[in-house]
Short mmCIF file of C-alpha atoms in Angstrom, two decimals:
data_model
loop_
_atom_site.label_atom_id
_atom_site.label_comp_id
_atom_site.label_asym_id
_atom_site.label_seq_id
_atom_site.Cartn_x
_atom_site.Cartn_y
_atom_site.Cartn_z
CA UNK C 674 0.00 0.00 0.00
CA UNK C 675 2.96 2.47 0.41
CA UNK C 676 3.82 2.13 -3.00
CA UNK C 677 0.98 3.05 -4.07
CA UNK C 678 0.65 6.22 -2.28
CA UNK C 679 4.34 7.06 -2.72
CA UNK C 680 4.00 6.98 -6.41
CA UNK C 681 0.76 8.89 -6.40
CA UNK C 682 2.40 11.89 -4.04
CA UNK C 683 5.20 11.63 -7.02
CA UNK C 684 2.30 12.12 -9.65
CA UNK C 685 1.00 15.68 -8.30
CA UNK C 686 4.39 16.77 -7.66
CA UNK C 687 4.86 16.08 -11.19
CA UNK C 688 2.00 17.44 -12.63
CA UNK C 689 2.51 20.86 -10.45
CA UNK C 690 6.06 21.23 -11.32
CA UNK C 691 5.94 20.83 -15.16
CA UNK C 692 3.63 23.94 -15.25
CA UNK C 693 6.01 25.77 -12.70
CA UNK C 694 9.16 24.37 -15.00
CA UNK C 695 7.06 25.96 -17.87
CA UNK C 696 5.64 28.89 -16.56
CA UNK C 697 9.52 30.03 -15.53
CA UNK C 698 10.57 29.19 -18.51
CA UNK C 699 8.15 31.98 -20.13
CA UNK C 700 8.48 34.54 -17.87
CA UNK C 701 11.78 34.86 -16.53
CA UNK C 702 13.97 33.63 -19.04
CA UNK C 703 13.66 35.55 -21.91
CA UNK C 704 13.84 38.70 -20.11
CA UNK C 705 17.31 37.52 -18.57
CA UNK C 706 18.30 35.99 -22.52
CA UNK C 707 17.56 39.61 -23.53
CA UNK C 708 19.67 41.08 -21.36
CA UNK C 709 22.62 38.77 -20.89
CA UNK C 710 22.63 39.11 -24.90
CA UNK C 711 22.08 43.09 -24.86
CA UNK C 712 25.44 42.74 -22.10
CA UNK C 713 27.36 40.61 -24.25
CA UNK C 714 26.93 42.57 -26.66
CA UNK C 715 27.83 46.24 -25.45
CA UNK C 716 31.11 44.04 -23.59
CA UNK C 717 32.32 43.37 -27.27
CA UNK C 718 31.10 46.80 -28.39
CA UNK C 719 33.69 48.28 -25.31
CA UNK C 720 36.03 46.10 -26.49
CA UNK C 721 36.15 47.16 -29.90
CA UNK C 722 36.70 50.88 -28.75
CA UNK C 723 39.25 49.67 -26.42
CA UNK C 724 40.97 48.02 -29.16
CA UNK C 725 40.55 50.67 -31.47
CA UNK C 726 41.34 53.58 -29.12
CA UNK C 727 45.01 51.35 -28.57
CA UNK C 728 45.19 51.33 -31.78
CA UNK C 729 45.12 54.87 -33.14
CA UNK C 730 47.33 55.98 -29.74
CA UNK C 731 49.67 53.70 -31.37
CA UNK C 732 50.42 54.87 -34.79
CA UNK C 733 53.36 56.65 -35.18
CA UNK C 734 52.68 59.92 -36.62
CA UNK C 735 55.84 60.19 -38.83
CA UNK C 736 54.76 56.93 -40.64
CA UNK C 737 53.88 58.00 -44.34
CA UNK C 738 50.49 55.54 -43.96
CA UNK C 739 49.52 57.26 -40.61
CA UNK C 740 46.57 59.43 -42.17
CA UNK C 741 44.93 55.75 -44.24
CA UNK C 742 45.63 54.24 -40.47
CA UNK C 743 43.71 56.83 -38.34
CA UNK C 744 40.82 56.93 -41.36
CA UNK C 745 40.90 53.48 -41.28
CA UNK C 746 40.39 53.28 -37.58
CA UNK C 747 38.19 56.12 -37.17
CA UNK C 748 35.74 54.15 -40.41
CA UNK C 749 35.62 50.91 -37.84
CA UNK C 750 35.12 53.27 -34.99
CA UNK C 751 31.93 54.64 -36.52
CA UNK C 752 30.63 51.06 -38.21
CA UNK C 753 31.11 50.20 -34.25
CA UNK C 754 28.78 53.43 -32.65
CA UNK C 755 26.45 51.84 -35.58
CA UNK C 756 26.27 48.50 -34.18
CA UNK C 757 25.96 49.32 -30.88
CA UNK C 758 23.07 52.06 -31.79
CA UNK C 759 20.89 49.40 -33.53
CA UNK C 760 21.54 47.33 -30.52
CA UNK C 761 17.66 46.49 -28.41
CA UNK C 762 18.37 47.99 -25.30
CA UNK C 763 16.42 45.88 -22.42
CA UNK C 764 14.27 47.71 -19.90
CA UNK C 765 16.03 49.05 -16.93
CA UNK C 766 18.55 51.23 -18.99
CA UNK C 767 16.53 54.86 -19.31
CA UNK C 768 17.84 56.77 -21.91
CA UNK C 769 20.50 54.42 -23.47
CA UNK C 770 18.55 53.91 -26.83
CA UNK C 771 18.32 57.49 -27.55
CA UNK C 772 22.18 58.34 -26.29
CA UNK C 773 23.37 55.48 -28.68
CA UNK C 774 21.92 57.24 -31.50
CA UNK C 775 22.92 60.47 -30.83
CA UNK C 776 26.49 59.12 -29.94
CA UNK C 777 26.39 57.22 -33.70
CA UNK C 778 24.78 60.08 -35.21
CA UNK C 779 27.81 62.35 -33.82
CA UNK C 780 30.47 59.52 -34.68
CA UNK C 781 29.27 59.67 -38.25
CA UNK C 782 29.55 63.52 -38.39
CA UNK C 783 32.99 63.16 -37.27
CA UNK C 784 34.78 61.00 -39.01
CA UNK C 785 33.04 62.42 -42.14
CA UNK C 786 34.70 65.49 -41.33
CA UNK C 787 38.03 63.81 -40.53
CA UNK C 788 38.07 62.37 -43.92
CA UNK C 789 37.21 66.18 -45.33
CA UNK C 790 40.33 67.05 -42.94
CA UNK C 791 43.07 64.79 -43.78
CA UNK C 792 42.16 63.61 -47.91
CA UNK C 793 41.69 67.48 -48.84
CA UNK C 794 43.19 70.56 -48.29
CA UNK C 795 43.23 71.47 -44.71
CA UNK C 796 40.73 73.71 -42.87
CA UNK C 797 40.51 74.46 -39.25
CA UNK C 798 36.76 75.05 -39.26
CA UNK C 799 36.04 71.60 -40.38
CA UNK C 800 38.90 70.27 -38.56
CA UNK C 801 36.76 71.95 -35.07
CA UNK C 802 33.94 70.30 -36.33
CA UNK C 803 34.87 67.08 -36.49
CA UNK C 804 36.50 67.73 -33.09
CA UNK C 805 33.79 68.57 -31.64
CA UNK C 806 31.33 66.03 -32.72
CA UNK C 807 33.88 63.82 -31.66
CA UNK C 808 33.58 65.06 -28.86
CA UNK C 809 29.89 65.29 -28.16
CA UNK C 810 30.09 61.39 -29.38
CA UNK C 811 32.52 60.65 -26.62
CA UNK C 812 29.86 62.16 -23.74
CA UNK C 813 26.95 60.10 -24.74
CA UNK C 814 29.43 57.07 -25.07
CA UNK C 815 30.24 57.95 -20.99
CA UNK C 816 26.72 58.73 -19.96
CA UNK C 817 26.07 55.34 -21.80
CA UNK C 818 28.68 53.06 -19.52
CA UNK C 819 27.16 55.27 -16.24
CA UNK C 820 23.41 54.25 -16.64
CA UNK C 821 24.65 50.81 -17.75
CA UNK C 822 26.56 49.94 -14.36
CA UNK C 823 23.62 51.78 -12.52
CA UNK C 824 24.61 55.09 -12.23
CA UNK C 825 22.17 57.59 -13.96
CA UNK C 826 24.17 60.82 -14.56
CA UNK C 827 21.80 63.96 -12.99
CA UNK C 828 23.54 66.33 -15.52
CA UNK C 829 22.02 64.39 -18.75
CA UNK C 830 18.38 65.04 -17.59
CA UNK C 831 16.31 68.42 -16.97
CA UNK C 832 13.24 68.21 -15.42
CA UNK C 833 11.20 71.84 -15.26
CA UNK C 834 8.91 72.44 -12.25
CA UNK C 835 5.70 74.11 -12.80
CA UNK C 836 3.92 76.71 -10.76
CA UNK C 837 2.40 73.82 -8.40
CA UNK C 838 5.80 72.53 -7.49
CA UNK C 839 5.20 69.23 -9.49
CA UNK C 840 8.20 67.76 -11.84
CA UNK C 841 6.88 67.77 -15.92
CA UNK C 842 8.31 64.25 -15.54
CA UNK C 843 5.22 63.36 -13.65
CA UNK C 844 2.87 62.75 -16.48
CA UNK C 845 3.36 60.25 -19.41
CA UNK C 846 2.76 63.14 -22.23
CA UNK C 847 4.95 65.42 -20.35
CA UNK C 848 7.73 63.01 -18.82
CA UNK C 849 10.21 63.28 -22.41
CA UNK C 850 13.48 64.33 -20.23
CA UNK C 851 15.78 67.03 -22.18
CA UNK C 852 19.36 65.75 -23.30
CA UNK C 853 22.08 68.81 -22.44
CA UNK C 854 25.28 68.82 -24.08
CA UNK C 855 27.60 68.47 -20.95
CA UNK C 856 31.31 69.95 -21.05
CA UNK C 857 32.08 68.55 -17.90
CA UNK C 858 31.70 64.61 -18.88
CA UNK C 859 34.60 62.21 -17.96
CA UNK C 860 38.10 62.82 -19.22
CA UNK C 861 37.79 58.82 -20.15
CA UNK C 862 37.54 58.36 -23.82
CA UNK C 863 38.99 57.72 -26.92
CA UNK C 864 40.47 60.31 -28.63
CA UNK C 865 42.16 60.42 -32.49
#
């Protein structure tokens, strides 16, 4: 008789777990594939930039190839910004889809003007520009690694108070925080 009853308590457990098993399976899991993929993913984006960024602080600048070396490098540069903007950004990273553009869209600007720079005739203005989007591309990149190991930079968002004291942020149709084009970012990033 307790055979019987032993492999009957072994039935429900059975039956209960598979839709437990399943029901895990469903929920959980492809949020965490999502995001262990989206991580993976922006680790060999980093690593690309850290390669690259070695790279162009290595060329010599007397070499007669150094200008097709730094293009070069600054073309896989930008192809990587691209990558890593068309990457699906997971929930819990507020803002990062938006900064990725903006940081590709300001890599592309850049190293078109570094091509204008170094295969034409030389002209500071353009040489400033591409500086400067450079730049700008560089900040977002920062803000970027911040919000991904969990710290949300204050300076990237502006929230206006109205006459009630109440942040804009509060409502969905008024919660669209305002990007600002920071100076004082980290002194960490690649430069050409």
């Amino acid at each position: 008789m307790k055979k019987t009853l032993l492999k009957k308590k072994h039935k429900l457990k059975g039956k209960f777990l598979l839709p437990a098993v399943i029901l895990l399976i469903l929920t959980g899991c492809g949020k965490n594939e999502e995001l262990e993929i989206y991580k993976a993913n922006m680790d060999q984006f980093f690593e690309n930039i850290r390669i690259i960024d070695s790279s162009i602080n290595a060329i010599d600048p007397n070499s007669e190839t150094s200008t097709a070396e730094l293009l070069s490098l600054l073309d896989s540069m930008d192809t990587s910004f691209a990558q890593m903007a068309a990457l699906e950004v997971p929930e819990g990273f507020p803002g990062v889809d938006e900064l990725a553009d903006d940081a590709s869209a300001y890599m592309s600007e850049a190293v078109s003007y570094y091509h204008q720079v170094y295969e034409g005739e030389f002209d500071a203005a353009v040489a400033d520009a591409a500086y400067q989007n450079y730049e700008q591309a560089n900040i977002r990149f920062q803000y970027i690694v911040s919000i991904i190991h969990g710290n949300i930079p204050e300076e990237i968002f502006t929230y206006e108070e109205d006459e009630a004291g109440n942040q804009d942020g509060e409502n969905a149709d008024e919660g669209e925080a305002e990007m600002e084009d920071s100076e004082g970012a980290d002194d960490t990033e690649a430069a050409p």
